[in-house]
Short mmCIF file of C-alpha atoms in Angstrom, two decimals:
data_model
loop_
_atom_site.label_atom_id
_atom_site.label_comp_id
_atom_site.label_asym_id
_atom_site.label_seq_id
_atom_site.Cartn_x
_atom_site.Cartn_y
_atom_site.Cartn_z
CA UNK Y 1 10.37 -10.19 18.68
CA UNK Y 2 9.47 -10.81 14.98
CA UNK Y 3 8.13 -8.45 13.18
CA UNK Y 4 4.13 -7.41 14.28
CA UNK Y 5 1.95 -8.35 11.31
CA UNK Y 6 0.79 -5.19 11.68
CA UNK Y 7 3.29 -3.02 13.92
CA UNK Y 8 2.30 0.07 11.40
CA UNK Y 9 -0.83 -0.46 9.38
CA UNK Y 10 -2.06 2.39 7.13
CA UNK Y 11 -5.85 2.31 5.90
CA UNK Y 12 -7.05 4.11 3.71
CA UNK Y 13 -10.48 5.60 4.62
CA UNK Y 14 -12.52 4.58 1.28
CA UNK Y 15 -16.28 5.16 0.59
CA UNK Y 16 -17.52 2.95 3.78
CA UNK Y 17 -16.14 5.96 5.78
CA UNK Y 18 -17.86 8.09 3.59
CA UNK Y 19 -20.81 6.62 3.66
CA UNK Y 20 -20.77 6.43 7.99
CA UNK Y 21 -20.10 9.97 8.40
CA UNK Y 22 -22.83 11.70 5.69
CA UNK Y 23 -25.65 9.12 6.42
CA UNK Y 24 -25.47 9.73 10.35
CA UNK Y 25 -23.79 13.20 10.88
CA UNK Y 26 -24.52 15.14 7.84
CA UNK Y 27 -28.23 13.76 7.77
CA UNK Y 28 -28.83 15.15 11.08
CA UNK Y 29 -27.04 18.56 10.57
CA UNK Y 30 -29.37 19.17 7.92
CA UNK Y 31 -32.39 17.60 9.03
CA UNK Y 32 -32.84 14.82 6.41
CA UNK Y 33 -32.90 11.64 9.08
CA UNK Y 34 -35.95 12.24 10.37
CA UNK Y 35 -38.36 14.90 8.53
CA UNK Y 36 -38.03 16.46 5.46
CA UNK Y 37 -37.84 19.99 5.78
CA UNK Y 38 -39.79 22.27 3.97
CA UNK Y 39 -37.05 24.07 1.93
CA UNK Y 40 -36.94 26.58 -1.09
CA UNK Y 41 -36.02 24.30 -4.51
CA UNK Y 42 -33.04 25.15 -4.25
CA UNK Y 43 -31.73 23.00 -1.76
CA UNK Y 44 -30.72 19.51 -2.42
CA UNK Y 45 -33.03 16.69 -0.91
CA UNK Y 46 -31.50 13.50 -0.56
CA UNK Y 47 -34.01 10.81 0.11
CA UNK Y 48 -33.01 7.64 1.99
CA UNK Y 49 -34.18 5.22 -0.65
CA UNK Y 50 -31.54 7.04 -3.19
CA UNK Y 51 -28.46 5.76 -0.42
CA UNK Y 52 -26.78 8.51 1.36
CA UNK Y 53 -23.81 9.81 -0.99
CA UNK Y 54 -22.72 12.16 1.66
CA UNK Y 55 -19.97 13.05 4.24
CA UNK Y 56 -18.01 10.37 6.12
CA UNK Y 57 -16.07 10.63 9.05
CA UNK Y 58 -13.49 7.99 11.38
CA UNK Y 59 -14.68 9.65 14.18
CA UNK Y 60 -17.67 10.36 16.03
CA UNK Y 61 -19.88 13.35 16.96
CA UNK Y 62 -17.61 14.16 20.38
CA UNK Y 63 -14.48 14.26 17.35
CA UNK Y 64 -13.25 10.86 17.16
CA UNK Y 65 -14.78 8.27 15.41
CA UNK Y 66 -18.24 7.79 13.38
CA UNK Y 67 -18.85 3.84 12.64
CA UNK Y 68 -22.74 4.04 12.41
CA UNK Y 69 -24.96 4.51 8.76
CA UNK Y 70 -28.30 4.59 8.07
CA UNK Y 71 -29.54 2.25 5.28
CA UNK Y 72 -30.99 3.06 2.16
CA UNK Y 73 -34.93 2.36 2.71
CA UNK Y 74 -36.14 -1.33 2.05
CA UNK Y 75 -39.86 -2.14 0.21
CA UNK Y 76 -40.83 -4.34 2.89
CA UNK Y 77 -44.36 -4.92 3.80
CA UNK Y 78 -45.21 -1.82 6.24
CA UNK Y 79 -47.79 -4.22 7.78
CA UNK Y 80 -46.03 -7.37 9.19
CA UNK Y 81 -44.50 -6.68 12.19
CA UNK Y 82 -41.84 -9.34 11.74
CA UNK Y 83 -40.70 -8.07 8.43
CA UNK Y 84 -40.26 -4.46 9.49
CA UNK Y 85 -38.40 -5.98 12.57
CA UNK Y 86 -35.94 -8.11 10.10
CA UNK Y 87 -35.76 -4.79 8.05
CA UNK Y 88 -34.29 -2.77 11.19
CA UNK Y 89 -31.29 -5.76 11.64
CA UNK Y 90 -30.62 -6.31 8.07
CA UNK Y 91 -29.77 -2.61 7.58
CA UNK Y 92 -27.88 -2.74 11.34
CA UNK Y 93 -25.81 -5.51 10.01
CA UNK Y 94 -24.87 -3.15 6.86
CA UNK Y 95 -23.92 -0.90 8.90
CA UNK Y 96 -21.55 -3.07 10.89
CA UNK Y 97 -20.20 -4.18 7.84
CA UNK Y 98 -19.41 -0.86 6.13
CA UNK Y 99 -17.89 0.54 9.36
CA UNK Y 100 -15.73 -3.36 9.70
CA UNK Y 101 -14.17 -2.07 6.78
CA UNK Y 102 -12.54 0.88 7.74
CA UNK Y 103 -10.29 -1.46 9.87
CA UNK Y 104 -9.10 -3.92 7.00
CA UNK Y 105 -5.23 -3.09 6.77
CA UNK Y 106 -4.55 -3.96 3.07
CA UNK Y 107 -0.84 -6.16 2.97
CA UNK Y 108 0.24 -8.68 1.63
CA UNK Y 109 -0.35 -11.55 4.53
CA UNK Y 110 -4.03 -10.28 5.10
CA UNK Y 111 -4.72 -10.56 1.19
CA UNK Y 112 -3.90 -14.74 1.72
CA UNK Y 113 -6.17 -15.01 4.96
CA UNK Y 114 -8.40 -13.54 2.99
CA UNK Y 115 -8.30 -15.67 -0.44
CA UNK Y 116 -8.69 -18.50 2.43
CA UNK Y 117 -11.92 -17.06 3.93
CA UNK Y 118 -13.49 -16.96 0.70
CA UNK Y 119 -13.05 -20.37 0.25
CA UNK Y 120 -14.92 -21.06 3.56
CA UNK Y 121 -17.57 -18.50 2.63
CA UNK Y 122 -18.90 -19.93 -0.67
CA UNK Y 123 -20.79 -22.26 1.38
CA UNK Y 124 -22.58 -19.56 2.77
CA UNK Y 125 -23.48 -17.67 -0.70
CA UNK Y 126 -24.62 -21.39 -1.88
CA UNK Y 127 -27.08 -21.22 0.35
CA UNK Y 128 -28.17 -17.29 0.27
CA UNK Y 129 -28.68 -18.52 -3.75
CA UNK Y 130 -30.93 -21.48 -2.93
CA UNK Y 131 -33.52 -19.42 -0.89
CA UNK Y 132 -32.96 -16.66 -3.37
CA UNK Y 133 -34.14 -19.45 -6.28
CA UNK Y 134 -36.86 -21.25 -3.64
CA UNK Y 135 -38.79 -17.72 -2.44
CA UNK Y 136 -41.24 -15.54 -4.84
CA UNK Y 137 -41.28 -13.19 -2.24
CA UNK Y 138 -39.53 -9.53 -1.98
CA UNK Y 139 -37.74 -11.40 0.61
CA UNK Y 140 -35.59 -12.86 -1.91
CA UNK Y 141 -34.13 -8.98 -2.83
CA UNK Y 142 -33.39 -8.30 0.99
CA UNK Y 143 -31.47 -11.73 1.47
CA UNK Y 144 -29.23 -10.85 -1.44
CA UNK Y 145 -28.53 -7.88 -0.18
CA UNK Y 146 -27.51 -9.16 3.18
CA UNK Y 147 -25.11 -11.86 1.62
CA UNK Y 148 -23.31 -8.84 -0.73
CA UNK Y 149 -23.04 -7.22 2.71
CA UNK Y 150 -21.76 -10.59 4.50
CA UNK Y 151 -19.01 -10.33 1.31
CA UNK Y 152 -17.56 -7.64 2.41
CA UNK Y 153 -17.22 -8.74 6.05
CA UNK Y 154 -14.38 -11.47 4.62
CA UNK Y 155 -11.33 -8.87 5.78
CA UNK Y 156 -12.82 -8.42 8.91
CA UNK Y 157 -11.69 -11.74 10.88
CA UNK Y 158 -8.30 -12.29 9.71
CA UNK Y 159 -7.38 -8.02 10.30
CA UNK Y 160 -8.53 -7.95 13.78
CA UNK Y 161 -7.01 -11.08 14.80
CA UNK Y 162 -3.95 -9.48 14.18
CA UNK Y 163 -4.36 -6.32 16.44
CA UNK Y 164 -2.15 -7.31 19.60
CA UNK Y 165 -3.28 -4.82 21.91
CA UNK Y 166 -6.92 -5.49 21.23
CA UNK Y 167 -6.26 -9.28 21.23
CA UNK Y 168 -9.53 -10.37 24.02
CA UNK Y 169 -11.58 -7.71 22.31
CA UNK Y 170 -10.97 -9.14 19.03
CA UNK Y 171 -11.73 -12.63 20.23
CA UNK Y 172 -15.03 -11.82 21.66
CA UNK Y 173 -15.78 -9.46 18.43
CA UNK Y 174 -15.21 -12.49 16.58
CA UNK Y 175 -17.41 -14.72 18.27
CA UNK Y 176 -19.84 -12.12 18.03
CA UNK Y 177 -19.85 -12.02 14.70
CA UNK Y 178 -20.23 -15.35 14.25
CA UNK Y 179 -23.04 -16.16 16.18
CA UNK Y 180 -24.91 -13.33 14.72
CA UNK Y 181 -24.19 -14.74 11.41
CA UNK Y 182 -25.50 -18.03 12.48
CA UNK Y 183 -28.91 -16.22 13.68
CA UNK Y 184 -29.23 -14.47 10.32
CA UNK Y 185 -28.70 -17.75 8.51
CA UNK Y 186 -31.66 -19.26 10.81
CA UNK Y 187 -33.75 -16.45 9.90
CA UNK Y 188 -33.87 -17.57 6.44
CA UNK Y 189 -35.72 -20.50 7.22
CA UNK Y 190 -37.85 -19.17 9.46
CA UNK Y 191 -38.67 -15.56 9.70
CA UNK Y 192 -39.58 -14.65 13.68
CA UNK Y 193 -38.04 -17.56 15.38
CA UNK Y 194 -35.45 -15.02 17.34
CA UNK Y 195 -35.89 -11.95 19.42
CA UNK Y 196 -34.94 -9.39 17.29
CA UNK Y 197 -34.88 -6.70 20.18
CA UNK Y 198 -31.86 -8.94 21.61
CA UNK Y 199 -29.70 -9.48 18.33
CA UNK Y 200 -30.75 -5.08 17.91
CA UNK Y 201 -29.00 -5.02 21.16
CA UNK Y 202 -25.78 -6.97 19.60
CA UNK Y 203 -25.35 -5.29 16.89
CA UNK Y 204 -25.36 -1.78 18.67
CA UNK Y 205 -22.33 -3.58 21.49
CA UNK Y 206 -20.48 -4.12 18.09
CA UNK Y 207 -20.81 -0.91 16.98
CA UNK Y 208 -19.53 0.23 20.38
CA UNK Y 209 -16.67 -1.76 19.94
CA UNK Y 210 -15.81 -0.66 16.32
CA UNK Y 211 -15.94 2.82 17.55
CA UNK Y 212 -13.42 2.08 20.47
CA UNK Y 213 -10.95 0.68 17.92
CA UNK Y 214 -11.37 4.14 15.28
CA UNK Y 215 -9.91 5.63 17.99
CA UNK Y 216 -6.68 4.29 17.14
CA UNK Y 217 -7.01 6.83 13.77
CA UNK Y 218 -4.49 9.71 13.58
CA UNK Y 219 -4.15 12.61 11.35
CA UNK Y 220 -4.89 11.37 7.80
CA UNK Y 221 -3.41 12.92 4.40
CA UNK Y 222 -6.00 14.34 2.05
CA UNK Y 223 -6.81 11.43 -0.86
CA UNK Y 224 -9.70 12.57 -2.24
CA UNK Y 225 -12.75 15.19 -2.56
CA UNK Y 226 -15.95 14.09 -3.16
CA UNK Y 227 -19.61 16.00 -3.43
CA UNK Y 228 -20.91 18.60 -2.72
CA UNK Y 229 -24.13 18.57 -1.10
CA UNK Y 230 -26.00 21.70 -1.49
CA UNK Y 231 -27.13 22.66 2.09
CA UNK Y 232 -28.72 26.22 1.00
CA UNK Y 233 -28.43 28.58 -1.98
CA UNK Y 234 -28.57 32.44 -0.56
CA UNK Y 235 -26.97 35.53 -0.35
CA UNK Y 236 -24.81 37.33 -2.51
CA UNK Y 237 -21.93 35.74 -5.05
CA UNK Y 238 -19.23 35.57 -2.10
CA UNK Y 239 -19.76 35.15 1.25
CA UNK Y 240 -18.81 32.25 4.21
CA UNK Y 241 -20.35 30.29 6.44
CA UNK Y 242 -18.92 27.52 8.83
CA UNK Y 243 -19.87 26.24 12.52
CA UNK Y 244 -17.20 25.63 15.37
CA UNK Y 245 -15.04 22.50 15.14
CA UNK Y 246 -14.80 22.85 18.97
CA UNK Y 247 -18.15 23.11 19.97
CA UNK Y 248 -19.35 19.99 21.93
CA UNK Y 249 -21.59 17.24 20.01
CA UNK Y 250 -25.31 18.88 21.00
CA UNK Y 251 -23.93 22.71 19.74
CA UNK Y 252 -24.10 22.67 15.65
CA UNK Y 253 -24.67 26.37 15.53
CA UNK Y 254 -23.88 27.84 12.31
CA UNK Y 255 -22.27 31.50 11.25
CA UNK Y 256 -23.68 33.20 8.26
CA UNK Y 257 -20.73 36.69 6.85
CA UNK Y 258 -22.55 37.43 3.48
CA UNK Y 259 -20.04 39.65 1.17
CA UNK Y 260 -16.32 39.72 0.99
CA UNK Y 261 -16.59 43.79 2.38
CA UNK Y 262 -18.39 46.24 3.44
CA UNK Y 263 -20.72 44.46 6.17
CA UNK Y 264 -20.35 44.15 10.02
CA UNK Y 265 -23.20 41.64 10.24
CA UNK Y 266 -23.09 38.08 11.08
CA UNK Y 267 -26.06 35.94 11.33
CA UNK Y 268 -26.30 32.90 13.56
CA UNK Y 269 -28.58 29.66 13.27
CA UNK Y 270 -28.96 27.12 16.25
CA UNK Y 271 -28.64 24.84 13.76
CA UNK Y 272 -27.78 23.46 9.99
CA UNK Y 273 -31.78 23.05 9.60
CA UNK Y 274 -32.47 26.20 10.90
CA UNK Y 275 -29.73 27.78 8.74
CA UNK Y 276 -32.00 25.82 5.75
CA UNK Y 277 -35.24 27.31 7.22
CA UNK Y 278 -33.64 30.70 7.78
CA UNK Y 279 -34.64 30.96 11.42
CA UNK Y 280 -32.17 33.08 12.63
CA UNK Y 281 -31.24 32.78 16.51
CA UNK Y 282 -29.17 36.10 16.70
CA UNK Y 283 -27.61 39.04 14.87
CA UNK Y 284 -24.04 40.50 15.65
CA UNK Y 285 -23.09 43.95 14.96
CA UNK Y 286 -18.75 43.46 14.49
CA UNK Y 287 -17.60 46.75 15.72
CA UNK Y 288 -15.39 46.81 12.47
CA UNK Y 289 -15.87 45.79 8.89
CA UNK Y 290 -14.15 42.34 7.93
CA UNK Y 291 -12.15 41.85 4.60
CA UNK Y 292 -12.84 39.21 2.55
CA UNK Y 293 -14.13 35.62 2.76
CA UNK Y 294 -11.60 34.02 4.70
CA UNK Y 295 -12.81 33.92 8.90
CA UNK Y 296 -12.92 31.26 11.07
CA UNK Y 297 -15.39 30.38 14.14
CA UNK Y 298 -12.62 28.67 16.64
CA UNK Y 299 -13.52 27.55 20.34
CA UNK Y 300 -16.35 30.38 20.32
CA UNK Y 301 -14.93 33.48 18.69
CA UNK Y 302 -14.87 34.66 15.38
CA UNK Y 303 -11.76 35.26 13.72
CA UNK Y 304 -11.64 37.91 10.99
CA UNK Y 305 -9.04 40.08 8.98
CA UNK Y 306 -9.91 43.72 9.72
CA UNK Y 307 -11.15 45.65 6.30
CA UNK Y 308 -8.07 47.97 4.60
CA UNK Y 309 -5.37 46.64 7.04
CA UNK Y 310 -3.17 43.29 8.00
CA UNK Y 311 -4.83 43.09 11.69
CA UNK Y 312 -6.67 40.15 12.93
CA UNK Y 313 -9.44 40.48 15.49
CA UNK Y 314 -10.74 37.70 17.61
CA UNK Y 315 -14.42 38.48 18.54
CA UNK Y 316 -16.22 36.67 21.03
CA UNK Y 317 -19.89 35.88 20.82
CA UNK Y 318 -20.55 34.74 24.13
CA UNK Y 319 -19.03 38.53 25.48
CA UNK Y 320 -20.29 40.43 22.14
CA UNK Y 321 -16.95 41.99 22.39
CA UNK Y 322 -13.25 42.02 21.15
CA UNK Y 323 -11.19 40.21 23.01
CA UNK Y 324 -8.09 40.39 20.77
CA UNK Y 325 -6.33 42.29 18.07
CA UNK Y 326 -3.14 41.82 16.46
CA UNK Y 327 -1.21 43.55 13.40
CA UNK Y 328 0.05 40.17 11.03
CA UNK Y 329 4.38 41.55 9.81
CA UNK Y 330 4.09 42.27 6.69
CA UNK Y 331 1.14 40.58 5.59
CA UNK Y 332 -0.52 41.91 2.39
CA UNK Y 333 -4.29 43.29 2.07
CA UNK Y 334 -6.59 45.11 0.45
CA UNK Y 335 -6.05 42.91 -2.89
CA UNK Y 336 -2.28 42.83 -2.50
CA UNK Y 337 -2.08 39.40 -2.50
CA UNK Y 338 -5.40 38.04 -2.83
CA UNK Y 339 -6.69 34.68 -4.10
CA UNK Y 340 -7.48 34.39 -8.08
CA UNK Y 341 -10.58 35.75 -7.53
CA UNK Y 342 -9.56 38.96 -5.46
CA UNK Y 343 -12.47 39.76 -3.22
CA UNK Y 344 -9.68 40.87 -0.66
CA UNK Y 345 -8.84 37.45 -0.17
CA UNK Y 346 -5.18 38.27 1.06
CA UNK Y 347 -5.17 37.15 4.66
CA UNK Y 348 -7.23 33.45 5.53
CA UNK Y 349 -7.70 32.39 9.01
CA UNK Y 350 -8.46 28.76 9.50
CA UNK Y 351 -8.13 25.89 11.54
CA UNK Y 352 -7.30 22.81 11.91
CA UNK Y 353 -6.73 19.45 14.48
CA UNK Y 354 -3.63 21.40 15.69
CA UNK Y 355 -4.90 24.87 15.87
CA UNK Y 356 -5.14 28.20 14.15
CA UNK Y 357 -3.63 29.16 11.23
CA UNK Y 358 -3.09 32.22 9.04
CA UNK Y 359 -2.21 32.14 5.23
CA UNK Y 360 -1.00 35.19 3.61
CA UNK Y 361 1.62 36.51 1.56
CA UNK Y 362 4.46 39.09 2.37
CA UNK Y 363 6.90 41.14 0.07
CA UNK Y 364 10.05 39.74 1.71
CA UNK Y 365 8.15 36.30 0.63
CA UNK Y 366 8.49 37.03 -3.10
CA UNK Y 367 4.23 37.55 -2.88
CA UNK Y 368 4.98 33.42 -2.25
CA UNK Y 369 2.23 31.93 0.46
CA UNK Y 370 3.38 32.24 3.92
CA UNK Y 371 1.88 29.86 7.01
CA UNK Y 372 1.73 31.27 10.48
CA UNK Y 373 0.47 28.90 13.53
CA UNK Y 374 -1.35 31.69 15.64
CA UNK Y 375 -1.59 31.59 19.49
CA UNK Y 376 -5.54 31.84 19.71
CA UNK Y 377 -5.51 34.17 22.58
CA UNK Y 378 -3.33 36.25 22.18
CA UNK Y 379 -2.87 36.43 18.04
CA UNK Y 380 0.95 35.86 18.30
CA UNK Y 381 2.82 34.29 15.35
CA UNK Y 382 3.99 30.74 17.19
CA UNK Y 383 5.84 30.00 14.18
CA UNK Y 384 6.08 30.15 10.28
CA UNK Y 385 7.03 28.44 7.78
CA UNK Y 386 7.73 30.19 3.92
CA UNK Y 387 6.19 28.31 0.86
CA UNK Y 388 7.64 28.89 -2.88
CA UNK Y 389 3.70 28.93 -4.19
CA UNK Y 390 2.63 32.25 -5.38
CA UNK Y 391 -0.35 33.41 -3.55
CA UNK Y 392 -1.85 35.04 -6.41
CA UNK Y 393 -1.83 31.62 -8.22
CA UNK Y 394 -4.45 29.98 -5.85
CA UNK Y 395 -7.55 29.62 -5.68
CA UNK Y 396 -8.32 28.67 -2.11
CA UNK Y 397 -6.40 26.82 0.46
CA UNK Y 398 -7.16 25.35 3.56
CA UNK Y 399 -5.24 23.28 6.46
CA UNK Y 400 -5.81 19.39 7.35
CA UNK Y 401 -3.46 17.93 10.09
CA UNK Y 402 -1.10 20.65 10.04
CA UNK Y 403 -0.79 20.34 5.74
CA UNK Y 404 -1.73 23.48 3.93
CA UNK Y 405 -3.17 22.05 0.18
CA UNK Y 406 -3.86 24.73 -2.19
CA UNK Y 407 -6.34 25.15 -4.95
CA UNK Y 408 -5.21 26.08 -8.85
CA UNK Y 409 -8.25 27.59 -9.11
CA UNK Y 410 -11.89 29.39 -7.71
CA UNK Y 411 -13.31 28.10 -11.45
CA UNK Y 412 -14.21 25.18 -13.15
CA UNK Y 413 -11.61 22.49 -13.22
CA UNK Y 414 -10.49 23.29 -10.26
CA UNK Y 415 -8.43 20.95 -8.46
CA UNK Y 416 -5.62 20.68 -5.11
CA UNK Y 417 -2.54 21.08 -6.77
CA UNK Y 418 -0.10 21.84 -3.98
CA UNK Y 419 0.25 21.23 -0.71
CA UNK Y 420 3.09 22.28 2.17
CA UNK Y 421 3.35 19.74 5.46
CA UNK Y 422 4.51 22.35 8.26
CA UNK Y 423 5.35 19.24 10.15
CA UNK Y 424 8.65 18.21 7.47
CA UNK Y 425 8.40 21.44 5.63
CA UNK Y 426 8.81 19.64 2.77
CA UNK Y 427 6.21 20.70 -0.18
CA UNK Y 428 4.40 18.36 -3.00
CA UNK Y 429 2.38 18.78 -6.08
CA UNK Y 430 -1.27 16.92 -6.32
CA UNK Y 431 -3.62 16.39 -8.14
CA UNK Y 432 -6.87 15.69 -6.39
CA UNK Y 433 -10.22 16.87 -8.48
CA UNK Y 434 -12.73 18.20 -7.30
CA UNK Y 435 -16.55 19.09 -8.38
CA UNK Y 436 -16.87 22.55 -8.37
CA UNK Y 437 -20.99 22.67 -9.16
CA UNK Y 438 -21.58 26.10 -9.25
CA UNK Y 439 -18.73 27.60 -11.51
CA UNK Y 440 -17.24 30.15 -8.91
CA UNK Y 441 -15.66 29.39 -5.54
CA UNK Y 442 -14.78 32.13 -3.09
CA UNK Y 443 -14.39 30.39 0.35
CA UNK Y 444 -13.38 26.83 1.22
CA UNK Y 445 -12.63 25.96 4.84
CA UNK Y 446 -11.75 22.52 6.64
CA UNK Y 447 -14.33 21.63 9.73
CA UNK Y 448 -11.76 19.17 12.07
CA UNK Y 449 -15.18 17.98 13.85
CA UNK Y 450 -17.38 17.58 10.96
CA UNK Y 451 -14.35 16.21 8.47
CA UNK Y 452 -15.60 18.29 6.29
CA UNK Y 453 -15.26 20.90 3.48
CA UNK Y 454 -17.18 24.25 4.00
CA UNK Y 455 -17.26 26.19 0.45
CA UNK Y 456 -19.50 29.48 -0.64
CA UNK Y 457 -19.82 28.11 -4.33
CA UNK Y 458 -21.41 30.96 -6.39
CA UNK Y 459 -24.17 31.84 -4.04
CA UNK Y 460 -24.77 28.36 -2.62
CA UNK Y 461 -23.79 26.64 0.68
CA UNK Y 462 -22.42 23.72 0.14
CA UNK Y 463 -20.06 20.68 1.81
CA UNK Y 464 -17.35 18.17 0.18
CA UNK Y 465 -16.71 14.91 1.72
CA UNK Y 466 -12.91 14.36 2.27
CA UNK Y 467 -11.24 10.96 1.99
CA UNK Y 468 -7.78 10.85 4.54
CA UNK Y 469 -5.52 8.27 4.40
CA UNK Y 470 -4.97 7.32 7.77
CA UNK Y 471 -2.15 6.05 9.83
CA UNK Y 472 -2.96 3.39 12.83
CA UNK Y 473 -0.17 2.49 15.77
CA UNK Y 474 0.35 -0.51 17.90
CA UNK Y 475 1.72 0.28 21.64
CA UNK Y 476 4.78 -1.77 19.69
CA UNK Y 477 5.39 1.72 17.49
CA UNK Y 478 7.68 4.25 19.69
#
């Protein structure tokens, strides 16, 4: 067999995926899709007609793939039925297209199908420029920004046509496409001469489709940090809150630990609004006092570093009880080896797509970082794997796909500067920026569900968008 045009494609998840994740997921965790909540000032509104510069995701609200956005609000007349109507599919069809372009596999034999399509499309953007010159209406404003958005569906027909496995799918996705491009282009001349409700219907079975192919996405290495949106400012200097990256699609409950010591009291909110409004669904009293900033909410139960010791307890909420305790060898605490910013920040408990995860630092170590894959029922060290990066030199850290990447910093300038693959144990130095808004960063945490950063940033709650670079396999790889 000759070689698969695309036997191993990588694509790298850019802003469309961005953009698909913040302006369906993150909108609705927050409450910003449908009403604006009433809020103290210090949370961040961001308003449809700005565009949604928020959190993307290639995978949807079960965990896998998120190909839908919501466009930025259009000036149309409110009155004319047929206008709002058009409104509704042009921003559908921008949505398509963004998501399309999660799947265009950048090499060198797509870049020439593509320099052909172009030629075939300048008919196309000849004609968007006519009407645009002809109509003195605000039409004119929404047709060129349906033939920018037509632009960027060039990659689309010459990648797919390439996946093997998907080959009928592709060919009816393509015809799809084109007949829906062919309806747009009629609606030009003559606004209302389709039934919207039936090409409202097509575009959602493409969307359908886009998400079945996403699911092809793997684990993804970390490119780039983006943000953050401020969700809430509250509390005390240091603190963490996070929700459950295995909790099922309708359960977005969040968990609210103010204080790096010296508190046994959690606070949890049904939801990411209600964590905004501060309506508080339930209080737990931890029978012991945690230690730092560094827990973890995994499949239900609270993970958290007992205060003055090395032992982990697993506390669930659905029992209000400890179900689990475990002493972590050697591990430092109580500000042995804590992050830069101390706070007791020796032992962090995270997760990840693979599982839980401890990061510490022992003496035998050299005070050097130290990764532990923990069983989560019983606590046991699976395995571990010993860095050279001195725990005392970073900031934060926090696991994606089984790759610890470390902070330089909890301050301004901040950046990831290191990171450790437990898969090759092989180690690299980064440099990926990041904004760090509020000056002073004492807990950042990786959601696997929401593809998200978590961070406590100086007394506000607030979420980075991550940008993976993703691997996709053909049944041809082995």
């Amino acid at each position: 067999m000759s070689l698969p045009l695309l036997k191993l494609g990588a694509v790298l998840s850019t802003m469309a995926m961005i953009s698909n994740w913040m302006s369906q997921t993150l909108p609705s965790l927050v409450g910003l899709n449908t009403t604006r909540l009433s809020t103290p000032d210090t949370l961040t509104q961001i308003s449809p007609k700005e565009g949604w510069q928020v959190y993307s995701s290639a995978q949807d609200p079960d965990g896998r793939c998120i190909c839908t956005v919501v466009a930025p609000e259009q000036n149309l007349c409110s009155r004319d039925a047929k206008s709002r109507q058009l409104r509704q599919l042009l921003e559908k069809v921008q949505n398509m297209s963004q998501s399309i372009e999660v799947l265009n596999l950048r090499t060198q034999r797509d870049f020439q199908y593509v320099l052909k399509m172009e030629t075939q499309m300048k008919g196309l953007k000849a004609k968007f420029r006519q009407i645009e010159d002809d109509r003195k209406t605000l039409m004119t404003k929404h047709f060129q920004e349906l033939k920018e958005k037509m632009d960027e569906l060039l990659p689309l027909i010459p990648v797919l046509e390439q996946y093997k496995t998907d080959a009928r799918l592709i060919t009816q996705f393509k015809e799809e496409i084109r007949n829906l491009s062919a309806v747009l282009t009629g609606i030009q001349e003559e606004i209302g001469a389709y039934d919207y409700e039936e090409l409202h219907q097509r575009v959602l079975s493409l969307e359908t489709r886009l998400r079945d192919c996403m699911k092809k996405l793997t684990c993804g290495k970390l490119m780039k940090i983006t943000g953050p949106v401020t969700v809430k400012t509250s509390g005390t200097r240091f603190g963490a809150w996070m929700t459950d990256p295995l909790a099922s699609e309708k359960n977005n409950r969040v968990w609210y630990m103010d204080s790096y010591t010296n508190n046994k009291i959690v606070r949890e909110y049904k939801s990411i609004a209600d964590f905004v409004s501060g309506a508080e669904s339930r209080t737990y009293n931890l029978p012991f006092k945690w230690a730092g900033t560094n827990h973890v909410v995994y499949n239900g139960s609270l993970y958290f570093n007992k205060y003055q010791s090395n032992i982990i307890i697993k506390y669930s909420f659905d029992m209000g009880r400890v179900l689990a305790q475990r002493s972590l060898e050697y591990a430092g605490f109580h500000n042995v080896y804590p992050y830069t910013w101390g706070g007791f920040s020796d032992i962090d408990l995270m997760a990840d797509e693979i599982g839980l995860w401890a990061v510490y630092a022992t003496n035998q170590n050299a005070g050097n970082i130290v990764i532990s894959q923990l069983n989560k029922d019983t606590l046991e060290v699976m395995k571990s794997w010993s860095t050279g990066y001195p725990k005392r030199s970073a900031g934060e850290s926090f696991m994606i796909c089984g790759t610890l990447y470390v902070t330089n910093s909890h301050l301004t300038g901040a950046k990831v500067y290191y990171s450790y693959s437990t898969k090759t144990s092989t180690y690299e130095y980064t440099d990926i920026p990041f904004h760090n808004q509020y000056f002073h960063i004492s807990m950042l945490d990786y959601n696997a569900r929401d593809r998200a950063l978590y961070a406590w940033n100086n007394g506000h709650q607030v979420l980075f968008n991550v940008t993976l670079f993703h691997i996709i396999k053909t049944e041809d790889d082995t």
